Coordinates of C-alpha atoms in Angstrom, one line a residue:
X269 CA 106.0 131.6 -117.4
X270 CA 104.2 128.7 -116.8
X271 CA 103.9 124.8 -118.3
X272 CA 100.8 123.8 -116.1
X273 CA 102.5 120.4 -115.3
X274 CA 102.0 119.0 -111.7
X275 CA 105.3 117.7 -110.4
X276 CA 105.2 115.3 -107.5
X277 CA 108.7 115.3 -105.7
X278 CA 109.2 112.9 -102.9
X279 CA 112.0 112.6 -100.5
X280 CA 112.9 112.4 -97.4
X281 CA 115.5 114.7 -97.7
X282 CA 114.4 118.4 -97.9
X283 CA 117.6 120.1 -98.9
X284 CA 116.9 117.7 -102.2
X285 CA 113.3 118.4 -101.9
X286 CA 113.8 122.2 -101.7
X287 CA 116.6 122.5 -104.6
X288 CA 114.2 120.0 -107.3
X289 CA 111.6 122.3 -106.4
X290 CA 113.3 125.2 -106.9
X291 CA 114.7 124.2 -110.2
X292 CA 111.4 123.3 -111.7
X293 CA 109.6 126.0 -110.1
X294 CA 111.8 128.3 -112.1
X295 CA 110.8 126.2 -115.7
X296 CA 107.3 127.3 -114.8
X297 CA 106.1 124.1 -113.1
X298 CA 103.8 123.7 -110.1
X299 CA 105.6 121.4 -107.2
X300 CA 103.9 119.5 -104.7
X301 CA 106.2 118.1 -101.9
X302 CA 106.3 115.0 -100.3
X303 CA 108.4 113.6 -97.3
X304 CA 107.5 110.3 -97.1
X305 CA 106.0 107.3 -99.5
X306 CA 102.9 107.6 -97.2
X307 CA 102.4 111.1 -97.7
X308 CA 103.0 109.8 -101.9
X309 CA 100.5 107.9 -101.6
X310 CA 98.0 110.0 -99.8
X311 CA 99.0 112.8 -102.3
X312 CA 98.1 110.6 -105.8
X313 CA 94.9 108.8 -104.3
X314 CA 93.0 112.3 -103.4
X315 CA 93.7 113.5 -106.7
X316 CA 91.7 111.1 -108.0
X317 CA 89.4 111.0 -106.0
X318 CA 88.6 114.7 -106.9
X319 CA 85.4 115.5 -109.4
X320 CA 86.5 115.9 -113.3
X321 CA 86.4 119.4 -113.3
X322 CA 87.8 120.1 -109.9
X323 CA 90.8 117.6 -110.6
X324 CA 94.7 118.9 -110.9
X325 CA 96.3 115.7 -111.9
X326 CA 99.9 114.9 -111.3
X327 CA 102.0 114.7 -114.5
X328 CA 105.3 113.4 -112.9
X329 CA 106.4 111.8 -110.2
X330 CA 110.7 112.5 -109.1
X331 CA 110.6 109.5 -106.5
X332 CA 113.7 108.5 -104.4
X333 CA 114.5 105.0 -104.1
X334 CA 115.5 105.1 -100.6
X335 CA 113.2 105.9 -97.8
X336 CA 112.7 104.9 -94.4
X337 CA 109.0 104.3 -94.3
X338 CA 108.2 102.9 -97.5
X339 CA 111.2 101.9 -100.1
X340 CA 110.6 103.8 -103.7
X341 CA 110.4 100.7 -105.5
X342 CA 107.2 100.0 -103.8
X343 CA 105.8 103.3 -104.5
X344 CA 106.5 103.1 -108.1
X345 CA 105.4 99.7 -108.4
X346 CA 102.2 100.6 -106.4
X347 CA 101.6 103.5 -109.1
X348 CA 102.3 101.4 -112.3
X349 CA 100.0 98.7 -110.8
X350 CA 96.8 101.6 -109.9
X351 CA 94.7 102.0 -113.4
X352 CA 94.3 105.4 -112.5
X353 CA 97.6 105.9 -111.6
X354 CA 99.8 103.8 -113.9
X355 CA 100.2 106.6 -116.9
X356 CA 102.1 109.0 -115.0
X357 CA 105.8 109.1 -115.8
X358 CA 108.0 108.2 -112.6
X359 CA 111.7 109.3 -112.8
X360 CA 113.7 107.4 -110.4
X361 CA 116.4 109.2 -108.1
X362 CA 119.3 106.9 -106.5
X363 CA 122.2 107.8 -104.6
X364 CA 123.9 104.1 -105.8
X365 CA 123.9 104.3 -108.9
X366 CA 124.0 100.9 -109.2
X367 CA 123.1 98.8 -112.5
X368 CA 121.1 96.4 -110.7
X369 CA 119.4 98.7 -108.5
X370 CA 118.4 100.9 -112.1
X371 CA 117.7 97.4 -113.2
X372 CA 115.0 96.9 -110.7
X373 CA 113.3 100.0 -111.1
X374 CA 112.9 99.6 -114.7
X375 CA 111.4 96.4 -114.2
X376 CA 108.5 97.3 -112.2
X377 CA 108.1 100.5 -114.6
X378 CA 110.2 103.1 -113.8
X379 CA 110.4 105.5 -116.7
X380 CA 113.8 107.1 -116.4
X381 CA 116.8 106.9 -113.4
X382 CA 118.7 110.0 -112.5
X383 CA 121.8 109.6 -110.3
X384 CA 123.0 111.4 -107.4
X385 CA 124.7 114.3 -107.8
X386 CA 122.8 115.4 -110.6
X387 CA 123.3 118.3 -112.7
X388 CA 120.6 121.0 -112.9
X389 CA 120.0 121.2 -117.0
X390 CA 120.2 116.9 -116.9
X391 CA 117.2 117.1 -114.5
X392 CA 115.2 119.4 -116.4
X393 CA 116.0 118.3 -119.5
X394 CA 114.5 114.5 -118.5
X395 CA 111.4 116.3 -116.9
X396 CA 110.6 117.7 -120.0
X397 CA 111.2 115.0 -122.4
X398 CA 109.3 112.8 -119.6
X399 CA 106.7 115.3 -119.6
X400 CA 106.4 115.4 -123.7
X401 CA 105.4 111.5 -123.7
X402 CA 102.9 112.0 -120.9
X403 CA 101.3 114.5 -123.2
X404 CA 101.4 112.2 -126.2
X405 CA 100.2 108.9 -124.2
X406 CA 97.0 111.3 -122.6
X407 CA 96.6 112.5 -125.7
X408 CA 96.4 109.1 -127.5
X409 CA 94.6 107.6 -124.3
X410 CA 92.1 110.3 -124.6
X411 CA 91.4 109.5 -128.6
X412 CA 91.1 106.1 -127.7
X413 CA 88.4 106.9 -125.1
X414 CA 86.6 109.0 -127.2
X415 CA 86.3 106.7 -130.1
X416 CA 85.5 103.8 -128.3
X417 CA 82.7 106.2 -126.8
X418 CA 81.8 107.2 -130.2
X419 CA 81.5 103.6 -131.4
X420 CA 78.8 103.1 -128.2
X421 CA 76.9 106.3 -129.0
X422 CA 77.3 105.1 -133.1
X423 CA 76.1 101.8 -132.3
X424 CA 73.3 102.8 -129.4
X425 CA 72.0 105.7 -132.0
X426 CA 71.7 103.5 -135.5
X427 CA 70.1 100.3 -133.8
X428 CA 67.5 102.4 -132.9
X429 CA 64.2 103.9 -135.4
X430 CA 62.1 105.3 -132.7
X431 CA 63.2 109.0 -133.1
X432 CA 62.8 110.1 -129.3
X433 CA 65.3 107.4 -128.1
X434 CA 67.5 108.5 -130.7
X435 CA 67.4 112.4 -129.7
X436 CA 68.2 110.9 -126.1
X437 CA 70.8 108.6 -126.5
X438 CA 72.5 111.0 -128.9
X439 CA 72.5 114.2 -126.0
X440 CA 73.4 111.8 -123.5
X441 CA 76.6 110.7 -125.5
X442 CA 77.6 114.1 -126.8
X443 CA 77.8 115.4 -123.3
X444 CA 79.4 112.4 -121.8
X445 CA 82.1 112.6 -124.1
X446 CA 82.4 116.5 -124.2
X447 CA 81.8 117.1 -121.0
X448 CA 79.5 120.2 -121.2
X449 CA 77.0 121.7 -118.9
X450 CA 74.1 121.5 -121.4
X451 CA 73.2 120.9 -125.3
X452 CA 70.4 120.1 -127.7
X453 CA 69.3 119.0 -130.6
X454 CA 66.6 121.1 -133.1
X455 CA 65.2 119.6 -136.1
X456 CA 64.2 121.9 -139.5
X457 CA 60.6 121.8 -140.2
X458 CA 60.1 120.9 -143.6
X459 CA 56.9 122.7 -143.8
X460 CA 57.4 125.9 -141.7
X461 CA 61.6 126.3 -141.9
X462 CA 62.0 126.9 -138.3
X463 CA 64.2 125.6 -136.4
X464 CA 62.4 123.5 -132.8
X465 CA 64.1 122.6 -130.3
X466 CA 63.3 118.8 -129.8
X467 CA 65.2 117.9 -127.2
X468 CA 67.4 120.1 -124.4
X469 CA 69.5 118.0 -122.0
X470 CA 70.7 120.0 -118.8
X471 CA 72.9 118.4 -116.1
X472 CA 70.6 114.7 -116.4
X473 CA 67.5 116.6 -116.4
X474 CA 66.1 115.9 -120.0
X475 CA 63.4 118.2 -121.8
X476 CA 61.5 118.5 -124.6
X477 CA 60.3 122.3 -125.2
X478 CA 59.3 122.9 -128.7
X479 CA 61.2 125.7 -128.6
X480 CA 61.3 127.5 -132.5
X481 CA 63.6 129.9 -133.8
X482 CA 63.4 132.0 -137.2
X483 CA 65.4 131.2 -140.2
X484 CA 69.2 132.9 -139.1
X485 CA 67.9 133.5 -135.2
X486 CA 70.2 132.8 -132.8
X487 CA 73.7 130.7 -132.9
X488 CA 71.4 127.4 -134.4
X489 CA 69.8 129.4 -136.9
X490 CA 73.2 131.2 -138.2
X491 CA 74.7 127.8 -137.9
X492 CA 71.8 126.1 -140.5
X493 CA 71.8 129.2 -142.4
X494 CA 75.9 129.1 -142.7
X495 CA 75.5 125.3 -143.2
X496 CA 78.8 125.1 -140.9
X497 CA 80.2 125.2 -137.5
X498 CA 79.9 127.7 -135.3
X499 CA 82.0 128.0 -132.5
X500 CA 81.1 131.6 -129.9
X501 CA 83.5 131.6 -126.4
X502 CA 81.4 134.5 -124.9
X503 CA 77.9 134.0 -126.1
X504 CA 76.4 136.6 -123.6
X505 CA 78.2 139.6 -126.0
X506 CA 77.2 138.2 -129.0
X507 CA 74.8 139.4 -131.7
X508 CA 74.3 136.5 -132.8
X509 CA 73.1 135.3 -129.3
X510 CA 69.1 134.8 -128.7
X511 CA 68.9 135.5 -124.9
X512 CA 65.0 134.2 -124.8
X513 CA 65.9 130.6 -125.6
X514 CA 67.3 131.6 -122.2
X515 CA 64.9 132.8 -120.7
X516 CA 62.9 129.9 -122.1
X517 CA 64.7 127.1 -120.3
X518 CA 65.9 129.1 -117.3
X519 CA 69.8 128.6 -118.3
X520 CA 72.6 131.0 -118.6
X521 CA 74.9 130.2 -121.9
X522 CA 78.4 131.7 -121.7
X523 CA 79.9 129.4 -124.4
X524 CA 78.4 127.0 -127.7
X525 CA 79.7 125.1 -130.0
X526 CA 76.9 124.5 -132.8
X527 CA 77.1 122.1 -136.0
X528 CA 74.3 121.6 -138.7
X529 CA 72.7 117.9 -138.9
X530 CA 72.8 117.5 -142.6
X531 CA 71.8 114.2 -145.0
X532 CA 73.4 113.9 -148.8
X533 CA 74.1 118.0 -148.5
X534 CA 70.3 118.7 -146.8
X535 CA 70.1 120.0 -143.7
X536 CA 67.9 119.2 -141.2
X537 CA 68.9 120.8 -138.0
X538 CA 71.5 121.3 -135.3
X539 CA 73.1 119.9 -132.2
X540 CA 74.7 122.8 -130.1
X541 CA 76.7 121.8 -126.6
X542 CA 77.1 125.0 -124.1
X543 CA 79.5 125.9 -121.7
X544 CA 82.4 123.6 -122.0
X545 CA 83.1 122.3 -118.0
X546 CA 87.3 121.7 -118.0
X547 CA 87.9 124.4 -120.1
X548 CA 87.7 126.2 -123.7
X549 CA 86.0 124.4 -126.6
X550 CA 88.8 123.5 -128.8
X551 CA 89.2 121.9 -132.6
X552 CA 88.9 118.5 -131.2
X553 CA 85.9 119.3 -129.7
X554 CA 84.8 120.3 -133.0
X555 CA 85.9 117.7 -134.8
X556 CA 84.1 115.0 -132.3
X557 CA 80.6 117.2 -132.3
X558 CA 81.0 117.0 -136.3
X559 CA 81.5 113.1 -136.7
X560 CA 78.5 112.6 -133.8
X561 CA 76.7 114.6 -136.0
X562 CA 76.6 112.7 -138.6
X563 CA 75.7 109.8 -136.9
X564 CA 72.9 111.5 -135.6
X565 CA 71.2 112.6 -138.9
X566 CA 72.0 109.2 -140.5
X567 CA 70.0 108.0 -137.4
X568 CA 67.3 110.7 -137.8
X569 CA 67.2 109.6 -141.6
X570 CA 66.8 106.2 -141.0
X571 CA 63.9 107.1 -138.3
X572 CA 62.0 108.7 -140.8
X573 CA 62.5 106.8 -143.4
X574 CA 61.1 103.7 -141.4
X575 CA 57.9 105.6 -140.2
X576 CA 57.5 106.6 -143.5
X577 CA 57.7 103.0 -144.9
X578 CA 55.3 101.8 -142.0
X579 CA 53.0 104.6 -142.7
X580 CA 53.0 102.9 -146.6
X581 CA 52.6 99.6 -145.3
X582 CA 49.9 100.0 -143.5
X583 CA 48.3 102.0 -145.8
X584 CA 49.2 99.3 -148.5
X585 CA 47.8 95.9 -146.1
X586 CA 44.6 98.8 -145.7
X587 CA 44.4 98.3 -149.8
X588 CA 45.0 95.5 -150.5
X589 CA 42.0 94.1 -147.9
X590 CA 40.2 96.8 -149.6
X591 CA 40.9 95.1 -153.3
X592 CA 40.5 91.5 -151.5
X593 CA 37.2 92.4 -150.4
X594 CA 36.0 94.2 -154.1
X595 CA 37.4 90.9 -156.0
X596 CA 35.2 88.7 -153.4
X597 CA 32.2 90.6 -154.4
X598 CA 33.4 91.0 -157.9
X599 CA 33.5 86.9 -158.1
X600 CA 30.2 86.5 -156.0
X601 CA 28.7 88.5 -159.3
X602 CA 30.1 86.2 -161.8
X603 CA 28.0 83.4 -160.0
X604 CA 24.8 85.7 -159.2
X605 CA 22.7 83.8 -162.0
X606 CA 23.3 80.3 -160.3
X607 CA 23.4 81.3 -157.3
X608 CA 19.8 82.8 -157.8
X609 CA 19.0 79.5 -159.5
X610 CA 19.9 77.8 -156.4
X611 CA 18.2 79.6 -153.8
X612 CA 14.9 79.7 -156.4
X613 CA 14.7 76.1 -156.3
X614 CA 14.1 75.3 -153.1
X615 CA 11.7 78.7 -152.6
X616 CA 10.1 77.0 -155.6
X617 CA 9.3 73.7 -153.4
X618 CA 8.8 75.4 -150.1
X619 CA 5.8 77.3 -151.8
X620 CA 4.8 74.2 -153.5
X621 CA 4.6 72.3 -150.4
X622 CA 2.7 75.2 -148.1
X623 CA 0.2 75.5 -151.1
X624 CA -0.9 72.1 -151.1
X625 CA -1.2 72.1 -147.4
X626 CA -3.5 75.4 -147.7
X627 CA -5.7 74.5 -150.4
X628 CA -7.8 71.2 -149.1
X629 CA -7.8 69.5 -146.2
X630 CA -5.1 67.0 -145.5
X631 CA -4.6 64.0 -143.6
X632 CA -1.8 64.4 -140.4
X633 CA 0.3 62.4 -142.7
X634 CA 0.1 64.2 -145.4
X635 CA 0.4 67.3 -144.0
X636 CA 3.4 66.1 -141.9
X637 CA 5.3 64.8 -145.2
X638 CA 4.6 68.1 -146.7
X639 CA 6.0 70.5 -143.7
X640 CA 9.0 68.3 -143.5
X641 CA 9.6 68.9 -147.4
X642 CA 9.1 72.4 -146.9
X643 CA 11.5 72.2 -143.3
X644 CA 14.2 70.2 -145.4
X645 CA 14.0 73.0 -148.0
X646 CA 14.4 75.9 -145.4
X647 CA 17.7 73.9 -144.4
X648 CA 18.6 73.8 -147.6
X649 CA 18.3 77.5 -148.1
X650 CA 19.9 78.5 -145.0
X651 CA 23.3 76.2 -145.8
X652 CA 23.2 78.1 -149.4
X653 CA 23.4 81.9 -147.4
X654 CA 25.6 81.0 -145.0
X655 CA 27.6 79.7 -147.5
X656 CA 27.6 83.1 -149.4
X657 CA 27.9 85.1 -146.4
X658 CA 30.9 83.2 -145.7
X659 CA 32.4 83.7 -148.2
X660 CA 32.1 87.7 -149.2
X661 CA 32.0 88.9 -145.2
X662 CA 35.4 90.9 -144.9
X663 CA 38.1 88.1 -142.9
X664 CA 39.0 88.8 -139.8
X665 CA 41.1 85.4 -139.2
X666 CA 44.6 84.7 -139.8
X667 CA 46.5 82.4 -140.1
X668 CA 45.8 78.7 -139.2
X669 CA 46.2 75.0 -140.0
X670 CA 44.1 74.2 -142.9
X671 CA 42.8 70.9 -144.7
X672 CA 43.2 72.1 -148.7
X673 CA 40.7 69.4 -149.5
X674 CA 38.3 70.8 -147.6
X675 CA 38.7 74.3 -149.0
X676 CA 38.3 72.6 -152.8
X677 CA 34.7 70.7 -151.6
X678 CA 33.7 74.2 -150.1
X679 CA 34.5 76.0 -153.5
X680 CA 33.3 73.1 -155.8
X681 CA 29.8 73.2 -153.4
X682 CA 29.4 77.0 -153.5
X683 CA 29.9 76.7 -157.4
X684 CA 28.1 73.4 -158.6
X685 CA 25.4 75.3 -159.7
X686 CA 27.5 77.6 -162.2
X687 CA 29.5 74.3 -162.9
X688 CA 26.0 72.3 -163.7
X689 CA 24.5 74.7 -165.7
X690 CA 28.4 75.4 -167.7
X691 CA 28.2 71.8 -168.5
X692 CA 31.5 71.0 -167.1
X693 CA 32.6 68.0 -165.9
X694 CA 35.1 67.9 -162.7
X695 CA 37.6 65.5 -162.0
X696 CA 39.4 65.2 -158.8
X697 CA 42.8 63.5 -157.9
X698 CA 43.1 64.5 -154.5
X699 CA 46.7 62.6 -152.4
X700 CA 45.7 61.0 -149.9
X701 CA 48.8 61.8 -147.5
X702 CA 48.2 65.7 -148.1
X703 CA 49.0 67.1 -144.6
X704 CA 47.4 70.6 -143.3
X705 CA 49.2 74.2 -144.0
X706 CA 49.2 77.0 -142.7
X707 CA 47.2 79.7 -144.3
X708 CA 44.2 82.1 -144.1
X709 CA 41.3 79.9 -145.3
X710 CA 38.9 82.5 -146.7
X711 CA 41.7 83.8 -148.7
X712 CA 42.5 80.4 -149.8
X713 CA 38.9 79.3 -150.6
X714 CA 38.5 83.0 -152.9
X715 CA 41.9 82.0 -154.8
X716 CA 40.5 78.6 -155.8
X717 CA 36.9 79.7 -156.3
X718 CA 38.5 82.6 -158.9
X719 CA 40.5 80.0 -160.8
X720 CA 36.9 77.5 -160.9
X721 CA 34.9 80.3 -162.3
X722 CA 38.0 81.1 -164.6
X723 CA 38.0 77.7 -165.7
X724 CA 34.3 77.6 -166.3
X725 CA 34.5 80.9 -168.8
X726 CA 37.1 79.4 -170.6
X727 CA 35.2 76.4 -171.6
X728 CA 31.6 78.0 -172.8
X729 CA 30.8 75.3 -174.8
X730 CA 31.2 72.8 -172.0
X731 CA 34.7 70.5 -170.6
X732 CA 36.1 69.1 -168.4
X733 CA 38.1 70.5 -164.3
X734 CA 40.6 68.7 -163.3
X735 CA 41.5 69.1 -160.1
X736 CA 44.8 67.6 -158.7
X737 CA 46.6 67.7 -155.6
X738 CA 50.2 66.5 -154.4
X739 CA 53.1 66.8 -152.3
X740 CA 56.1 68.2 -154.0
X741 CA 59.1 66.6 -155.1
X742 CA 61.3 67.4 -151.9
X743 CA 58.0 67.4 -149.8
X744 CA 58.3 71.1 -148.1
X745 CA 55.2 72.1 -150.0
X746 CA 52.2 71.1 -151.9
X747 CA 50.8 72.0 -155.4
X748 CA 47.0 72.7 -156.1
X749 CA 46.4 72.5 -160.1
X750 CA 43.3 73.2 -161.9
X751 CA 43.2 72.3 -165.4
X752 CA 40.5 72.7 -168.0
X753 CA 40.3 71.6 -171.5
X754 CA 39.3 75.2 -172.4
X755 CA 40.0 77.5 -175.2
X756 CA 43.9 78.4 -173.7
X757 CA 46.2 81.3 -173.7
X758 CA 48.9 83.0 -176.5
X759 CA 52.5 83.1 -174.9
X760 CA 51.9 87.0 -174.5
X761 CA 48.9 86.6 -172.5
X762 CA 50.7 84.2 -169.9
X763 CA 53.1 86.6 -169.8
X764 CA 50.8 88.8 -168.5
X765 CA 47.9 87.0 -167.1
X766 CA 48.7 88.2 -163.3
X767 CA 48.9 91.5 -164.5
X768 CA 46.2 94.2 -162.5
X769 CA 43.4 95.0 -164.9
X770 CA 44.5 92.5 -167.5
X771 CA 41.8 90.7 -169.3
X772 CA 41.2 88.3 -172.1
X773 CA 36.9 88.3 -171.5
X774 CA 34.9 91.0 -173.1
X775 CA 33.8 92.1 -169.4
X776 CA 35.5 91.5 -166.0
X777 CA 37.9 93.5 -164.0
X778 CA 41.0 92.1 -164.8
X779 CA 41.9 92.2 -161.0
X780 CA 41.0 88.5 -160.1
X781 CA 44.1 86.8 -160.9
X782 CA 45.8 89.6 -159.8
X783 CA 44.7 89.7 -156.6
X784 CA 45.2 85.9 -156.5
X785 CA 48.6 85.9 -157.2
X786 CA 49.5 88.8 -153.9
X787 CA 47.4 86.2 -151.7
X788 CA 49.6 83.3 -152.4
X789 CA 53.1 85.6 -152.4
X790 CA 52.4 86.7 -149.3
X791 CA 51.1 82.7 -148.1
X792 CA 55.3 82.4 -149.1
X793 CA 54.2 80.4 -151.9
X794 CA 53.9 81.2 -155.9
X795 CA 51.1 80.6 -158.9
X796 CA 51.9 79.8 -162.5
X797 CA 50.2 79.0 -165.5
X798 CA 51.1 76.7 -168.2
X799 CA 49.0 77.2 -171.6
X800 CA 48.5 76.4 -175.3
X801 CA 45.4 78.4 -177.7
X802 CA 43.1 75.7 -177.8
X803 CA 44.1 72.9 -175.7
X804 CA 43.2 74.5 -172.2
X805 CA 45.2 76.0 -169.2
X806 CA 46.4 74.6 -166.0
X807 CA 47.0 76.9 -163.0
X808 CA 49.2 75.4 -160.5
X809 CA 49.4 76.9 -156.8
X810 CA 52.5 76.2 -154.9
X811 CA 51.5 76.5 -150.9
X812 CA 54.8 75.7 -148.0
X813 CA 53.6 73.6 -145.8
X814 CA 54.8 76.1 -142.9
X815 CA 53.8 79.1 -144.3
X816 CA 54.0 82.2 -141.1
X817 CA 53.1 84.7 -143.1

């Protein structure tokens, strides 16, 4: 028979040393003698000073208050004041029986006081109930451990979305806590069903192998294929065992406790901790493996969930710069026809001029005032191309501190033409404390240029732009409204005038205002449009003036 309880007995005495010992000896207990509070001491620091797994703790501690090295009062208080030390029970032994001197041993944290002469069953008797609450407090102490471990790895695990520091922190954990020799974690492929092996963690040496096992191979793949635990103490005699994983990694598994990583009922791999090092795996093992588990996939989850949505973002940003681009060249076609007007008036005079300076002899002043024509022409031209290319080139600029009025004279410049020959009339209120904003100024200049030329189609008999700007009410933005006395808008085509492919022209994309409308969202600020069938439209864009989008 044996309770596997370490009983320190110390007294100077070794008749009493001798008899203790032989009492609890016969219960099944181990003893360790001590003749001196010195030789205590010595006793209780070594053991814990000893590696985890090599460590045979004292449970108890029978101390006897007098001693002529060093009084037991001392010793106890010396163990109750040691953070290592202070959980182990101490039961008193006195010869005075005295209330005060029981007193004084309870006060510096004696657990219990036996009296000399003592009878054999009251000793015992204390031991074990002594004994019972050291098992419950260890017990408890070691819950408490493990969950505020778990709340680390928990924490560590879901802050994270890159998926390797996630498969590291998690091993790392799970055999800190579990204190095993070796585990890992294998993810299902969702394409092939095998099970890989993407991280292995061995002593502190971390691997990755891409290791794969077979639907149902080895203790991972019965433990997927159960969709449960699995719990084998002598893996070498198992079927179930695959001995080239192994071979694979150069290890030697003797025991593994395996649970599936599932998500919402799907599983999507393992985590499988091998050969237990202070002892047998038990149910709390289990039970901790199990609630890291989850954890883990939750983790895993998030991880691909958020490489998925990047993935889509940058797929979506690709797109959208795509559709930027296409409505550039889209509204570059709406203004082809004055735009070739404008670039074939000054050919027109630059030919003009060289012609008359070909055809007869000219005086130098003449010919001079002609070449200068022609050179004030070619300047002309240039400023019109570079104005285009400007405009349709794909942007590469972000964001930066921008003069709106600027952007309007650029976009009323590059469209007089159209303007001129549409018969429309523009109006400007500019304010003149506008400050700059922050924004992407070819994007800018394209919104505004859209709703000109949008404002131009809706008055093909001829009108009036009016352009306005202003500081809002509460002055942390500014508002941008062009208004024309057009042919207006029904109430269902406001409603759905920002709509992709929605048009109210015969021709056109229907991706203009559209594409307007993501430009300023994502500038933080917001378009609207305010309407009536025939008495115009006015289009109002809300910019913040510190926009860091």
């Amino acid at each position: 028979m044996t309770n596997k309880a370490n009983i320190l007995i110390v007294d100077d005495e070794v008749e009493t040393v001798e008899m203790i010992s032989f009492l609890l000896e016969s219960q099944g207990y181990a003893v360790i003698p001590a003749y001196s509070g010195t030789e205590a001491l010595e006793i209780l620091q070594q053991g814990i000073q000893e590696p985890v797994e090599r460590r045979s703790p004292i449970d108890l501690v029978i101390l006897d208050v007098r001693m002529p090295d060093v009084d037991g009062h001392e010793i106890c208080q010396a163990i109750k004041q040691d953070n290592h030390l202070k959980y182990i029970p101490v039961i008193m032994v006195t010869g005075l029986g005295s209330a005060e001197d029981t007193a004084r041993g309870l006060a510096i944290g004696a657990d219990d006081y036996v009296s000399k002469p003592f009878r054999a069953q009251e000793l015992v008797a204390r031991v074990k109930a002594m004994l019972r609450v050291r098992a419950m407090e260890q017990e408890l102490l070691q819950h408490t451990r493990e969950l505020a471990a778990l709340n680390e790895i928990n924490k560590a695990i879901t802050s994270s979305l890159d998926l390797d520091q996630i498969l590291s922190q998690a091993m790392h954990g799970i055999r800190e806590i579990l204190h095993v020799e070796a585990g890992s974690l294998l993810l299902l492929g969702e394409d092939n069903g095998l099970l890989e092996f993407k991280k292995i963690l061995s002593g502190s040496q971390e691997r990755i192998v891409g290791f794969r096992l077979k639907p149902g191979e080895g203790i991972a793949g019965h433990a997927v294929q159960k969709g449960g635990p699995l719990l084998v103490l002598d893996a070498q005699n198992d079927p179930r065992f695959c001995p080239r994983v192994d071979e694979a990694i150069g290890f030697v598994t003797r025991s593994v406790l395996c649970v599936p990583l599932k998500v919402k009922d799907k599983i999507i791999g393992a985590i499988e901790v091998i050969n237990k090092l202070n002892g047998q795996f038990d149910e709390n093992d289990l039970w901790l493996l199990n609630y890291m588990a989850g954890s883990v996939a939750i983790a895993l989850e998030n991880a691909r969930l958020y490489t998925e949505l990047s993935d889509f973002a940058r797929e979506l940003e690709k797109s959208q710069a795509q559709l930027v681009q296409a409505e550039k060249l889209a509204a570059m076609g709406r203004l082809a026809a004055s735009i070739a007007h404008e670039i074939n008036n000054p050919l027109q005079a630059i030919h003009n001029c060289l012609h008359l300076t070909l055809k007869k002899p000219l005086n130098e002043e003449k010919k001079n005032r002609y070449l200068g024509m022609a050179q004030e022409e070619v300047e002309r031209l240039i400023t019109i191309v570079q104005r285009m290319l400007e405009f349709y080139r794909p942007s590469k600029e972000g964001m930066a501190p921008t003069d709106v009025h600027t952007i309007i004279e650029n976009v009323l410049t590059l469209s007089s033409k159209r303007l001129q020959h549409g018969k429309i009339t523009v109006t400007k209120k500019l304010a003149s404390d506008l400050p700059p904003i922050s924004a992407v100024r070819d994007q800018l200049k394209q919104v505004f240029l859209n709703l000109v030329i949008n404002a131009v189609e809706a008055m093909p008999q001829g009108g009036e732009l009016r352009i306005e700007t202003k500081l809002s009410g509460d002055e942390d933005g500014l508002s941008v409204a062009f208004t024309d006395t057009g042919v207006g808008l029904s109430e269902k085509e406001q409603e759905n005038i920002f709509e992709p492919f929605f048009t109210t022209k015969a021709t056109g994309t229907g991706l203009g205002l559209s594409v307007s409308y993501g430009i300023i969202e994502r500038h933080g600020g917001r378009i609207k449009v305010q309407s009536e069938l025939g008495k115009g439209a006015t289009f109002t864009v809300h910019l913040p003036l510190n926009s860091t989008t």
